[in-house]
Amino acid sequence: MTEYKDIATPSRTKEILKQYGFSFKKSLGQNFLTEPNILRNIAAAAELEETDRIIEIGPGIGALTEHLARSKGEVLAFEIDQRLIEVLDDTMSIYPNVTVVNEDILKADVKTVANDIFESEGDLKVVANLPYYITTPIMMHLLMSGLDIQSMVVMMQKEVADRITAEPGTKAYGSLSIAVQYYMEASLAFIVPKTAFVPQPNVDSAIIKLTKRDRPIVEVTDEAFFFKLTKSAFMQRRKTLWNNLTSFFGKDEATKIWLESALNEVGIDPKRRGETLSIQEFGVLANQLKANKR
Ligand code: SAM
Protein backbone atom coordinates (compact mmCIF):
# COMPACT_ATOMS: atom_id res chain seq x y z
CA MET A 1 0.00 0.00 0.00
CA THR A 2 1.17 3.53 -0.70
CA GLU A 3 2.54 5.25 2.40
CA TYR A 4 1.33 8.83 2.61
CA LYS A 5 3.20 11.63 4.31
CA ASP A 6 1.86 12.29 7.82
CA ILE A 7 -0.48 15.26 8.14
CA ALA A 8 0.87 16.07 11.57
CA THR A 9 4.45 16.98 10.69
CA PRO A 10 4.99 20.68 11.45
CA SER A 11 5.73 21.43 7.79
CA ARG A 12 2.76 19.58 6.29
CA THR A 13 0.37 21.06 8.88
CA LYS A 14 1.65 24.52 8.03
CA GLU A 15 1.23 23.83 4.33
CA ILE A 16 -2.39 22.63 4.75
CA LEU A 17 -3.30 25.59 6.99
CA LYS A 18 -1.81 27.97 4.45
CA GLN A 19 -3.51 26.30 1.50
CA TYR A 20 -6.92 26.80 3.11
CA GLY A 21 -6.13 30.16 4.74
CA PHE A 22 -7.16 28.59 8.05
CA SER A 23 -7.00 30.66 11.23
CA PHE A 24 -7.38 28.98 14.62
CA LYS A 25 -10.45 29.63 16.74
CA LYS A 26 -9.46 29.69 20.37
CA SER A 27 -13.12 29.47 21.37
CA LEU A 28 -13.28 26.00 19.79
CA GLY A 29 -10.21 24.69 21.61
CA GLN A 30 -8.25 24.38 18.37
CA ASN A 31 -4.78 23.21 19.33
CA PHE A 32 -3.53 20.82 16.67
CA LEU A 33 -0.95 18.12 17.33
CA THR A 34 2.17 18.32 15.19
CA GLU A 35 4.14 15.35 16.53
CA PRO A 36 3.63 12.20 14.44
CA ASN A 37 5.18 10.02 17.15
CA ILE A 38 2.65 11.14 19.74
CA LEU A 39 -0.20 10.43 17.33
CA ARG A 40 1.22 6.98 16.63
CA ASN A 41 1.39 6.34 20.38
CA ILE A 42 -2.22 7.46 20.87
CA ALA A 43 -3.41 5.09 18.15
CA ALA A 44 -1.23 2.30 19.59
CA ALA A 45 -2.70 2.83 23.08
CA ALA A 46 -6.16 2.27 21.57
CA GLU A 47 -5.10 -1.21 20.35
CA LEU A 48 -7.24 -0.90 17.23
CA GLU A 49 -8.39 -3.82 15.15
CA GLU A 50 -9.78 -4.00 11.61
CA THR A 51 -13.26 -4.79 12.88
CA ASP A 52 -13.40 -1.84 15.31
CA ARG A 53 -15.89 1.01 15.10
CA ILE A 54 -14.01 4.15 16.09
CA ILE A 55 -15.50 7.49 17.14
CA GLU A 56 -13.32 10.61 17.08
CA ILE A 57 -14.32 14.01 18.40
CA GLY A 58 -12.72 17.05 16.78
CA PRO A 59 -10.61 15.70 13.89
CA GLY A 60 -9.22 19.16 13.05
CA ILE A 61 -7.30 18.69 9.78
CA GLY A 62 -7.12 14.92 10.28
CA ALA A 63 -3.85 14.54 12.22
CA LEU A 64 -5.14 11.73 14.43
CA THR A 65 -7.89 10.61 12.05
CA GLU A 66 -5.39 9.29 9.50
CA HIS A 67 -3.72 7.12 12.15
CA LEU A 68 -7.13 5.73 13.10
CA ALA A 69 -7.98 5.16 9.44
CA ARG A 70 -4.76 3.24 8.90
CA SER A 71 -6.00 0.64 11.41
CA LYS A 72 -8.63 -0.20 8.74
CA GLY A 73 -11.47 0.04 11.26
CA GLU A 74 -14.49 2.25 10.49
CA VAL A 75 -13.96 5.83 11.67
CA LEU A 76 -16.72 8.31 12.50
CA ALA A 77 -15.50 11.82 13.32
CA PHE A 78 -17.59 14.71 14.67
CA GLU A 79 -16.26 18.17 13.78
CA ILE A 80 -18.13 21.36 14.73
CA ASP A 81 -16.12 23.78 12.58
CA GLN A 82 -17.58 23.97 9.10
CA ARG A 83 -14.33 25.42 7.69
CA LEU A 84 -12.56 22.14 8.49
CA ILE A 85 -15.00 19.99 6.55
CA GLU A 86 -13.56 20.90 3.15
CA VAL A 87 -10.04 20.42 4.50
CA LEU A 88 -10.98 16.95 5.77
CA ASP A 89 -12.72 16.12 2.49
CA ASP A 90 -9.34 16.60 0.92
CA THR A 91 -6.96 15.14 3.55
CA MET A 92 -9.19 12.11 4.20
CA SER A 93 -10.09 11.47 0.55
CA ILE A 94 -7.73 8.49 0.41
CA TYR A 95 -9.45 6.78 3.35
CA PRO A 96 -12.85 5.35 2.37
CA ASN A 97 -13.31 4.09 5.93
CA VAL A 98 -13.61 7.64 7.37
CA THR A 99 -16.92 9.51 7.72
CA VAL A 100 -16.88 13.11 8.95
CA VAL A 101 -20.05 14.57 10.42
CA ASN A 102 -20.34 18.36 10.77
CA GLU A 103 -22.04 18.43 14.18
CA ASP A 104 -21.49 19.69 17.69
CA ILE A 105 -20.75 16.50 19.63
CA LEU A 106 -22.71 17.78 22.63
CA LYS A 107 -25.84 18.27 20.53
CA ALA A 108 -25.45 15.12 18.47
CA ASP A 109 -27.47 12.00 19.09
CA VAL A 110 -24.28 9.96 18.94
CA LYS A 111 -26.02 6.61 19.26
CA THR A 112 -28.33 7.21 16.29
CA VAL A 113 -25.54 8.62 14.11
CA ALA A 114 -23.25 5.71 15.01
CA ASN A 115 -25.97 3.16 14.25
CA ASP A 116 -26.59 4.85 10.88
CA ILE A 117 -22.95 5.04 9.84
CA PHE A 118 -21.23 1.93 11.16
CA GLU A 119 -21.58 -1.27 9.23
CA SER A 120 -19.45 -3.61 11.29
CA GLU A 121 -20.44 -5.18 14.60
CA GLY A 122 -16.98 -4.87 16.13
CA ASP A 123 -15.93 -3.16 19.34
CA LEU A 124 -16.79 0.48 19.73
CA LYS A 125 -13.80 2.64 20.72
CA VAL A 126 -13.45 6.37 21.26
CA VAL A 127 -10.10 7.96 20.37
CA ALA A 128 -9.70 11.74 20.45
CA ASN A 129 -7.69 14.81 21.22
CA LEU A 130 -10.54 16.61 22.95
CA PRO A 131 -11.36 20.33 22.75
CA TYR A 132 -10.34 21.32 26.29
CA TYR A 133 -13.09 23.84 26.98
CA ILE A 134 -15.65 21.01 27.09
CA THR A 135 -13.65 17.96 28.17
CA THR A 136 -15.91 16.95 31.05
CA PRO A 137 -19.25 17.50 29.27
CA ILE A 138 -17.99 15.41 26.31
CA MET A 139 -16.87 12.57 28.58
CA MET A 140 -20.23 12.54 30.37
CA HIS A 141 -22.19 12.88 27.11
CA LEU A 142 -20.45 9.80 25.72
CA LEU A 143 -20.70 7.74 28.90
CA MET A 144 -24.42 8.51 29.16
CA SER A 145 -25.08 8.09 25.40
CA GLY A 146 -26.29 4.52 25.76
CA LEU A 147 -23.53 3.35 23.41
CA ASP A 148 -21.63 0.25 24.44
CA ILE A 149 -18.19 1.87 24.44
CA GLN A 150 -15.45 -0.69 24.97
CA SER A 151 -12.61 1.73 25.55
CA MET A 152 -11.65 5.38 25.30
CA VAL A 153 -8.19 6.78 24.66
CA VAL A 154 -8.49 10.51 25.04
CA MET A 155 -6.22 13.48 25.40
CA MET A 156 -7.16 16.28 27.76
CA GLN A 157 -5.59 18.85 30.05
CA LYS A 158 -3.42 17.06 32.62
CA GLU A 159 -5.35 18.47 35.56
CA VAL A 160 -8.63 16.90 34.35
CA ALA A 161 -6.84 13.63 33.53
CA ASP A 162 -5.58 13.57 37.14
CA ARG A 163 -9.11 14.08 38.46
CA ILE A 164 -10.60 11.35 36.28
CA THR A 165 -7.97 8.77 37.22
CA ALA A 166 -7.69 9.74 40.92
CA GLU A 167 -7.83 7.23 43.76
CA PRO A 168 -9.77 7.81 47.00
CA GLY A 169 -7.90 9.77 49.65
CA THR A 170 -6.13 12.03 47.14
CA LYS A 171 -6.70 15.70 46.47
CA ALA A 172 -7.81 15.10 42.88
CA TYR A 173 -10.46 12.50 43.83
CA GLY A 174 -14.02 13.74 43.51
CA SER A 175 -17.39 13.28 41.86
CA LEU A 176 -15.81 13.31 38.36
CA SER A 177 -13.46 10.42 39.30
CA ILE A 178 -16.47 8.48 40.55
CA ALA A 179 -18.74 9.31 37.60
CA VAL A 180 -16.15 7.97 35.14
CA GLN A 181 -14.72 5.09 37.18
CA TYR A 182 -18.20 3.81 37.93
CA TYR A 183 -18.40 2.77 34.26
CA MET A 184 -14.78 2.38 33.24
CA GLU A 185 -11.38 1.42 34.61
CA ALA A 186 -9.17 4.49 34.24
CA SER A 187 -5.43 4.87 33.90
CA LEU A 188 -2.99 7.54 32.80
CA ALA A 189 -1.22 6.47 29.59
CA PHE A 190 1.29 9.28 29.05
CA ILE A 191 1.92 13.02 29.33
CA VAL A 192 2.17 15.31 26.30
CA PRO A 193 4.12 18.57 26.57
CA LYS A 194 2.46 21.74 25.32
CA THR A 195 5.23 22.14 22.75
CA ALA A 196 3.65 19.32 20.70
CA PHE A 197 0.79 21.60 19.56
CA VAL A 198 0.12 24.57 17.29
CA PRO A 199 -0.82 26.94 18.75
CA GLN A 200 0.60 25.90 22.11
CA PRO A 201 -1.99 25.62 24.89
CA ASN A 202 -1.23 27.08 28.34
CA VAL A 203 -1.09 23.73 30.10
CA ASP A 204 0.40 20.28 29.63
CA SER A 205 -1.83 17.48 28.43
CA ALA A 206 -2.25 13.83 29.21
CA ILE A 207 -3.65 10.78 27.48
CA ILE A 208 -5.86 8.57 29.57
CA LYS A 209 -7.17 5.14 28.78
CA LEU A 210 -10.57 4.00 29.98
CA THR A 211 -11.67 0.42 29.63
CA LYS A 212 -15.19 -0.80 30.20
CA ARG A 213 -15.57 -2.88 33.34
CA ASP A 214 -16.82 -6.45 32.90
CA ARG A 215 -19.11 -5.86 35.85
CA PRO A 216 -20.07 -2.58 37.52
CA ILE A 217 -17.66 -1.63 40.28
CA VAL A 218 -20.63 -1.61 42.64
CA GLU A 219 -24.27 -2.59 42.10
CA VAL A 220 -26.46 0.44 42.78
CA THR A 221 -30.24 0.34 42.91
CA ASP A 222 -30.71 3.92 41.66
CA GLU A 223 -27.91 5.42 39.55
CA ALA A 224 -29.31 8.95 39.53
CA PHE A 225 -29.51 8.97 43.32
CA PHE A 226 -26.00 7.49 43.61
CA PHE A 227 -24.57 10.32 41.46
CA LYS A 228 -26.54 12.90 43.44
CA LEU A 229 -25.11 11.53 46.67
CA THR A 230 -21.51 11.56 45.41
CA LYS A 231 -21.90 15.15 44.20
CA SER A 232 -23.34 16.26 47.53
CA ALA A 233 -20.45 14.66 49.45
CA PHE A 234 -17.92 16.87 47.64
CA MET A 235 -19.84 20.15 47.70
CA GLN A 236 -17.43 21.58 50.24
CA ARG A 237 -14.34 19.46 50.30
CA ARG A 238 -13.09 20.64 53.69
CA LYS A 239 -16.33 19.72 55.40
CA THR A 240 -17.19 16.33 56.87
CA LEU A 241 -19.51 13.94 55.11
CA TRP A 242 -22.14 14.74 57.74
CA ASN A 243 -21.99 18.48 57.14
CA ASN A 244 -22.16 18.09 53.38
CA LEU A 245 -25.02 15.58 53.49
CA THR A 246 -27.13 17.65 55.90
CA SER A 247 -26.45 20.83 53.88
CA PHE A 248 -27.69 19.05 50.78
CA PHE A 249 -30.54 16.81 52.00
CA GLY A 250 -31.78 18.99 54.90
CA LYS A 251 -31.23 19.56 58.58
CA ASP A 252 -34.68 18.64 59.86
CA GLU A 253 -34.98 15.85 62.45
CA ALA A 254 -36.45 13.23 60.06
CA THR A 255 -33.66 13.76 57.49
CA LYS A 256 -30.96 13.65 60.16
CA ILE A 257 -32.30 10.34 61.53
CA TRP A 258 -32.52 8.95 57.98
CA LEU A 259 -28.90 9.91 57.24
CA GLU A 260 -27.56 8.85 60.62
CA SER A 261 -29.13 5.41 60.61
CA ALA A 262 -28.04 4.63 57.05
CA LEU A 263 -24.45 5.69 57.83
CA ASN A 264 -24.57 3.61 60.97
CA GLU A 265 -25.99 0.54 59.22
CA VAL A 266 -23.24 0.53 56.57
CA GLY A 267 -20.50 1.39 59.08
CA ILE A 268 -19.38 4.75 57.65
CA ASP A 269 -18.22 7.35 60.18
CA PRO A 270 -20.11 10.62 59.49
CA LYS A 271 -17.00 12.55 60.55
CA ARG A 272 -15.05 11.27 57.55
CA ARG A 273 -14.60 13.50 54.52
CA GLY A 274 -16.17 12.57 51.20
CA GLU A 275 -12.76 12.17 49.59
CA THR A 276 -11.92 9.20 51.86
CA LEU A 277 -14.88 7.11 50.69
CA SER A 278 -14.32 4.49 47.99
CA ILE A 279 -16.79 4.16 45.11
CA GLN A 280 -18.03 0.93 46.70
CA GLU A 281 -18.72 2.74 50.00
CA PHE A 282 -20.68 5.45 48.17
CA GLY A 283 -22.67 2.72 46.39
CA VAL A 284 -23.49 0.85 49.58
CA LEU A 285 -24.51 4.08 51.31
CA ALA A 286 -26.71 5.15 48.38
CA ASN A 287 -28.45 1.75 48.41
CA GLN A 288 -29.03 1.94 52.17
CA LEU A 289 -30.44 5.48 51.98
CA LYS A 290 -32.77 4.41 49.17
CA ALA A 291 -33.90 1.33 51.10
CA ASN A 292 -34.67 3.23 54.33
CA LYS A 293 -37.73 5.38 54.80
CA ARG A 294 -37.06 9.10 55.13
N1 SAM B 1 -7.69 16.08 16.33
C1 SAM B 1 -6.96 17.28 15.99
C2 SAM B 1 -5.53 17.16 16.47
O1 SAM B 1 -5.27 16.28 17.32
O2 SAM B 1 -4.68 17.90 16.02
C3 SAM B 1 -7.62 18.55 16.56
C4 SAM B 1 -7.83 18.54 18.05
S1 SAM B 1 -8.33 20.11 18.69
C5 SAM B 1 -7.70 19.98 20.35
C6 SAM B 1 -10.06 20.00 18.99
C7 SAM B 1 -10.98 19.88 17.79
O3 SAM B 1 -12.33 19.79 18.25
C8 SAM B 1 -10.97 21.08 16.83
O4 SAM B 1 -10.89 20.62 15.52
C9 SAM B 1 -12.32 21.78 17.08
O5 SAM B 1 -12.81 22.48 15.95
C10 SAM B 1 -13.19 20.60 17.46
N2 SAM B 1 -14.36 20.92 18.30
C11 SAM B 1 -14.48 21.90 19.22
N3 SAM B 1 -15.68 21.86 19.80
C12 SAM B 1 -16.36 20.83 19.24
C13 SAM B 1 -17.67 20.28 19.42
N4 SAM B 1 -18.50 20.80 20.31
N5 SAM B 1 -18.05 19.22 18.67
C14 SAM B 1 -17.18 18.68 17.75
N6 SAM B 1 -15.93 19.16 17.54
C15 SAM B 1 -15.52 20.20 18.28
mmCIF file of C-alpha atoms in Angstrom, residues 6-218:
data_model
loop_
_atom_site.group_PDB
_atom_site.id
_atom_site.type_symbol
_atom_site.label_atom_id
_atom_site.label_comp_id
_atom_site.label_asym_id
_atom_site.label_seq_id
_atom_site.Cartn_x
_atom_site.Cartn_y
_atom_site.Cartn_z
ATOM 1 C CA ASP A 6 1.859 12.288 7.820
ATOM 2 C CA ILE A 7 -0.478 15.258 8.145
ATOM 3 C CA ALA A 8 0.873 16.066 11.574
ATOM 4 C CA THR A 9 4.447 16.978 10.692
ATOM 5 C CA PRO A 10 4.986 20.677 11.452
ATOM 6 C CA SER A 11 5.733 21.433 7.791
ATOM 7 C CA ARG A 12 2.757 19.577 6.287
ATOM 8 C CA THR A 13 0.365 21.056 8.876
ATOM 9 C CA LYS A 14 1.650 24.522 8.034
ATOM 10 C CA GLU A 15 1.232 23.830 4.330
ATOM 11 C CA ILE A 16 -2.392 22.633 4.753
ATOM 12 C CA LEU A 17 -3.305 25.585 6.993
ATOM 13 C CA LYS A 18 -1.811 27.970 4.450
ATOM 14 C CA GLN A 19 -3.511 26.297 1.497
ATOM 15 C CA TYR A 20 -6.918 26.796 3.114
ATOM 16 C CA GLY A 21 -6.126 30.156 4.737
ATOM 17 C CA PHE A 22 -7.161 28.590 8.052
ATOM 18 C CA SER A 23 -6.998 30.663 11.226
ATOM 19 C CA PHE A 24 -7.381 28.984 14.618
ATOM 20 C CA LYS A 25 -10.445 29.628 16.736
ATOM 21 C CA LYS A 26 -9.456 29.687 20.372
ATOM 22 C CA SER A 27 -13.119 29.472 21.374
ATOM 23 C CA LEU A 28 -13.283 26.001 19.790
ATOM 24 C CA GLY A 29 -10.214 24.686 21.612
ATOM 25 C CA GLN A 30 -8.253 24.380 18.373
ATOM 26 C CA ASN A 31 -4.775 23.205 19.331
ATOM 27 C CA PHE A 32 -3.534 20.821 16.666
ATOM 28 C CA LEU A 33 -0.946 18.120 17.333
ATOM 29 C CA THR A 34 2.171 18.317 15.193
ATOM 30 C CA GLU A 35 4.143 15.345 16.532
ATOM 31 C CA PRO A 36 3.627 12.199 14.444
ATOM 32 C CA ASN A 37 5.179 10.019 17.151
ATOM 33 C CA ILE A 38 2.651 11.138 19.742
ATOM 34 C CA LEU A 39 -0.197 10.429 17.334
ATOM 35 C CA ARG A 40 1.221 6.979 16.628
ATOM 36 C CA ASN A 41 1.392 6.344 20.377
ATOM 37 C CA ILE A 42 -2.218 7.460 20.873
ATOM 38 C CA ALA A 43 -3.407 5.088 18.149
ATOM 39 C CA ALA A 44 -1.231 2.300 19.593
ATOM 40 C CA ALA A 45 -2.703 2.830 23.076
ATOM 41 C CA ALA A 46 -6.158 2.274 21.573
ATOM 42 C CA GLU A 47 -5.102 -1.212 20.350
ATOM 43 C CA LEU A 48 -7.238 -0.899 17.235
ATOM 44 C CA GLU A 49 -8.394 -3.821 15.147
ATOM 45 C CA GLU A 50 -9.782 -3.997 11.611
ATOM 46 C CA THR A 51 -13.256 -4.793 12.883
ATOM 47 C CA ASP A 52 -13.402 -1.836 15.312
ATOM 48 C CA ARG A 53 -15.885 1.008 15.098
ATOM 49 C CA ILE A 54 -14.009 4.150 16.087
ATOM 50 C CA ILE A 55 -15.495 7.491 17.144
ATOM 51 C CA GLU A 56 -13.317 10.605 17.076
ATOM 52 C CA ILE A 57 -14.316 14.015 18.401
ATOM 53 C CA GLY A 58 -12.723 17.050 16.780
ATOM 54 C CA PRO A 59 -10.610 15.697 13.893
ATOM 55 C CA GLY A 60 -9.215 19.157 13.052
ATOM 56 C CA ILE A 61 -7.299 18.691 9.782
ATOM 57 C CA GLY A 62 -7.116 14.923 10.278
ATOM 58 C CA ALA A 63 -3.847 14.535 12.222
ATOM 59 C CA LEU A 64 -5.141 11.727 14.431
ATOM 60 C CA THR A 65 -7.894 10.614 12.048
ATOM 61 C CA GLU A 66 -5.392 9.285 9.504
ATOM 62 C CA HIS A 67 -3.722 7.115 12.148
ATOM 63 C CA LEU A 68 -7.127 5.730 13.103
ATOM 64 C CA ALA A 69 -7.980 5.164 9.437
ATOM 65 C CA ARG A 70 -4.758 3.235 8.895
ATOM 66 C CA SER A 71 -5.997 0.645 11.411
ATOM 67 C CA LYS A 72 -8.632 -0.205 8.736
ATOM 68 C CA GLY A 73 -11.466 0.042 11.256
ATOM 69 C CA GLU A 74 -14.493 2.246 10.487
ATOM 70 C CA VAL A 75 -13.957 5.828 11.670
ATOM 71 C CA LEU A 76 -16.721 8.306 12.500
ATOM 72 C CA ALA A 77 -15.495 11.817 13.323
ATOM 73 C CA PHE A 78 -17.591 14.706 14.675
ATOM 74 C CA GLU A 79 -16.256 18.171 13.784
ATOM 75 C CA ILE A 80 -18.130 21.356 14.725
ATOM 76 C CA ASP A 81 -16.123 23.784 12.581
ATOM 77 C CA GLN A 82 -17.579 23.972 9.096
ATOM 78 C CA ARG A 83 -14.332 25.419 7.688
ATOM 79 C CA LEU A 84 -12.563 22.144 8.485
ATOM 80 C CA ILE A 85 -15.003 19.994 6.555
ATOM 81 C CA GLU A 86 -13.563 20.899 3.153
ATOM 82 C CA VAL A 87 -10.045 20.416 4.501
ATOM 83 C CA LEU A 88 -10.978 16.951 5.771
ATOM 84 C CA ASP A 89 -12.723 16.123 2.488
ATOM 85 C CA ASP A 90 -9.337 16.602 0.920
ATOM 86 C CA THR A 91 -6.961 15.140 3.550
ATOM 87 C CA MET A 92 -9.191 12.105 4.200
ATOM 88 C CA SER A 93 -10.092 11.467 0.553
ATOM 89 C CA ILE A 94 -7.728 8.486 0.405
ATOM 90 C CA TYR A 95 -9.445 6.783 3.346
ATOM 91 C CA PRO A 96 -12.845 5.352 2.370
ATOM 92 C CA ASN A 97 -13.312 4.090 5.933
ATOM 93 C CA VAL A 98 -13.611 7.644 7.366
ATOM 94 C CA THR A 99 -16.925 9.510 7.723
ATOM 95 C CA VAL A 100 -16.879 13.105 8.950
ATOM 96 C CA VAL A 101 -20.054 14.572 10.415
ATOM 97 C CA ASN A 102 -20.344 18.355 10.767
ATOM 98 C CA GLU A 103 -22.036 18.429 14.176
ATOM 99 C CA ASP A 104 -21.487 19.693 17.691
ATOM 100 C CA ILE A 105 -20.749 16.503 19.626
ATOM 101 C CA LEU A 106 -22.706 17.784 22.626
ATOM 102 C CA LYS A 107 -25.839 18.268 20.533
ATOM 103 C CA ALA A 108 -25.447 15.121 18.470
ATOM 104 C CA ASP A 109 -27.472 11.997 19.092
ATOM 105 C CA VAL A 110 -24.280 9.962 18.935
ATOM 106 C CA LYS A 111 -26.018 6.614 19.262
ATOM 107 C CA THR A 112 -28.334 7.210 16.294
ATOM 108 C CA VAL A 113 -25.539 8.619 14.106
ATOM 109 C CA ALA A 114 -23.253 5.706 15.012
ATOM 110 C CA ASN A 115 -25.968 3.162 14.249
ATOM 111 C CA ASP A 116 -26.593 4.850 10.880
ATOM 112 C CA ILE A 117 -22.951 5.038 9.838
ATOM 113 C CA PHE A 118 -21.234 1.929 11.163
ATOM 114 C CA GLU A 119 -21.581 -1.273 9.229
ATOM 115 C CA SER A 120 -19.445 -3.614 11.289
ATOM 116 C CA GLU A 121 -20.435 -5.177 14.601
ATOM 117 C CA GLY A 122 -16.981 -4.869 16.129
ATOM 118 C CA ASP A 123 -15.929 -3.159 19.341
ATOM 119 C CA LEU A 124 -16.792 0.485 19.733
ATOM 120 C CA LYS A 125 -13.800 2.643 20.716
ATOM 121 C CA VAL A 126 -13.445 6.375 21.262
ATOM 122 C CA VAL A 127 -10.104 7.960 20.369
ATOM 123 C CA ALA A 128 -9.705 11.736 20.447
ATOM 124 C CA ASN A 129 -7.688 14.805 21.223
ATOM 125 C CA LEU A 130 -10.544 16.612 22.949
ATOM 126 C CA PRO A 131 -11.361 20.329 22.752
ATOM 127 C CA TYR A 132 -10.344 21.319 26.292
ATOM 128 C CA TYR A 133 -13.088 23.844 26.978
ATOM 129 C CA ILE A 134 -15.654 21.014 27.089
ATOM 130 C CA THR A 135 -13.651 17.960 28.175
ATOM 131 C CA THR A 136 -15.907 16.946 31.052
ATOM 132 C CA PRO A 137 -19.247 17.497 29.266
ATOM 133 C CA ILE A 138 -17.994 15.408 26.311
ATOM 134 C CA MET A 139 -16.872 12.575 28.585
ATOM 135 C CA MET A 140 -20.234 12.543 30.373
ATOM 136 C CA HIS A 141 -22.194 12.884 27.110
ATOM 137 C CA LEU A 142 -20.446 9.796 25.716
ATOM 138 C CA LEU A 143 -20.696 7.744 28.899
ATOM 139 C CA MET A 144 -24.424 8.509 29.165
ATOM 140 C CA SER A 145 -25.083 8.087 25.399
ATOM 141 C CA GLY A 146 -26.287 4.520 25.763
ATOM 142 C CA LEU A 147 -23.534 3.355 23.408
ATOM 143 C CA ASP A 148 -21.633 0.250 24.441
ATOM 144 C CA ILE A 149 -18.189 1.868 24.437
ATOM 145 C CA GLN A 150 -15.447 -0.690 24.969
ATOM 146 C CA SER A 151 -12.609 1.735 25.545
ATOM 147 C CA MET A 152 -11.646 5.378 25.303
ATOM 148 C CA VAL A 153 -8.189 6.782 24.657
ATOM 149 C CA VAL A 154 -8.495 10.510 25.043
ATOM 150 C CA MET A 155 -6.217 13.477 25.398
ATOM 151 C CA MET A 156 -7.164 16.283 27.757
ATOM 152 C CA GLN A 157 -5.592 18.853 30.047
ATOM 153 C CA LYS A 158 -3.421 17.058 32.622
ATOM 154 C CA GLU A 159 -5.351 18.470 35.561
ATOM 155 C CA VAL A 160 -8.629 16.902 34.350
ATOM 156 C CA ALA A 161 -6.838 13.628 33.534
ATOM 157 C CA ASP A 162 -5.579 13.568 37.143
ATOM 158 C CA ARG A 163 -9.108 14.076 38.457
ATOM 159 C CA ILE A 164 -10.603 11.349 36.285
ATOM 160 C CA THR A 165 -7.966 8.765 37.225
ATOM 161 C CA ALA A 166 -7.691 9.742 40.923
ATOM 162 C CA GLU A 167 -7.833 7.232 43.765
ATOM 163 C CA PRO A 168 -9.775 7.814 47.005
ATOM 164 C CA GLY A 169 -7.896 9.774 49.650
ATOM 165 C CA THR A 170 -6.134 12.025 47.139
ATOM 166 C CA LYS A 171 -6.698 15.697 46.469
ATOM 167 C CA ALA A 172 -7.807 15.099 42.882
ATOM 168 C CA TYR A 173 -10.456 12.503 43.833
ATOM 169 C CA GLY A 174 -14.025 13.744 43.509
ATOM 170 C CA SER A 175 -17.394 13.280 41.857
ATOM 171 C CA LEU A 176 -15.809 13.307 38.364
ATOM 172 C CA SER A 177 -13.458 10.422 39.297
ATOM 173 C CA ILE A 178 -16.468 8.484 40.554
ATOM 174 C CA ALA A 179 -18.743 9.314 37.602
ATOM 175 C CA VAL A 180 -16.154 7.968 35.135
ATOM 176 C CA GLN A 181 -14.723 5.092 37.180
ATOM 177 C CA TYR A 182 -18.202 3.810 37.931
ATOM 178 C CA TYR A 183 -18.403 2.771 34.259
ATOM 179 C CA MET A 184 -14.781 2.376 33.239
ATOM 180 C CA GLU A 185 -11.381 1.424 34.609
ATOM 181 C CA ALA A 186 -9.166 4.487 34.239
ATOM 182 C CA SER A 187 -5.426 4.869 33.898
ATOM 183 C CA LEU A 188 -2.991 7.537 32.799
ATOM 184 C CA ALA A 189 -1.220 6.466 29.586
ATOM 185 C CA PHE A 190 1.287 9.282 29.050
ATOM 186 C CA ILE A 191 1.922 13.017 29.327
ATOM 187 C CA VAL A 192 2.170 15.312 26.304
ATOM 188 C CA PRO A 193 4.119 18.574 26.570
ATOM 189 C CA LYS A 194 2.456 21.738 25.317
ATOM 190 C CA THR A 195 5.227 22.141 22.751
ATOM 191 C CA ALA A 196 3.651 19.317 20.702
ATOM 192 C CA PHE A 197 0.786 21.601 19.559
ATOM 193 C CA VAL A 198 0.125 24.572 17.288
ATOM 194 C CA PRO A 199 -0.818 26.940 18.747
ATOM 195 C CA GLN A 200 0.597 25.896 22.112
ATOM 196 C CA PRO A 201 -1.985 25.617 24.890
ATOM 197 C CA ASN A 202 -1.234 27.077 28.345
ATOM 198 C CA VAL A 203 -1.091 23.733 30.098
ATOM 199 C CA ASP A 204 0.396 20.282 29.630
ATOM 200 C CA SER A 205 -1.833 17.477 28.428
ATOM 201 C CA ALA A 206 -2.255 13.826 29.213
ATOM 202 C CA ILE A 207 -3.646 10.782 27.482
ATOM 203 C CA ILE A 208 -5.860 8.573 29.569
ATOM 204 C CA LYS A 209 -7.170 5.142 28.780
ATOM 205 C CA LEU A 210 -10.570 4.005 29.983
ATOM 206 C CA THR A 211 -11.670 0.415 29.634
ATOM 207 C CA LYS A 212 -15.195 -0.796 30.198
ATOM 208 C CA ARG A 213 -15.574 -2.878 33.336
ATOM 209 C CA ASP A 214 -16.819 -6.450 32.898
ATOM 210 C CA ARG A 215 -19.107 -5.855 35.845
ATOM 211 C CA PRO A 216 -20.070 -2.583 37.521
ATOM 212 C CA ILE A 217 -17.657 -1.630 40.284
ATOM 213 C CA VAL A 218 -20.633 -1.606 42.640
#
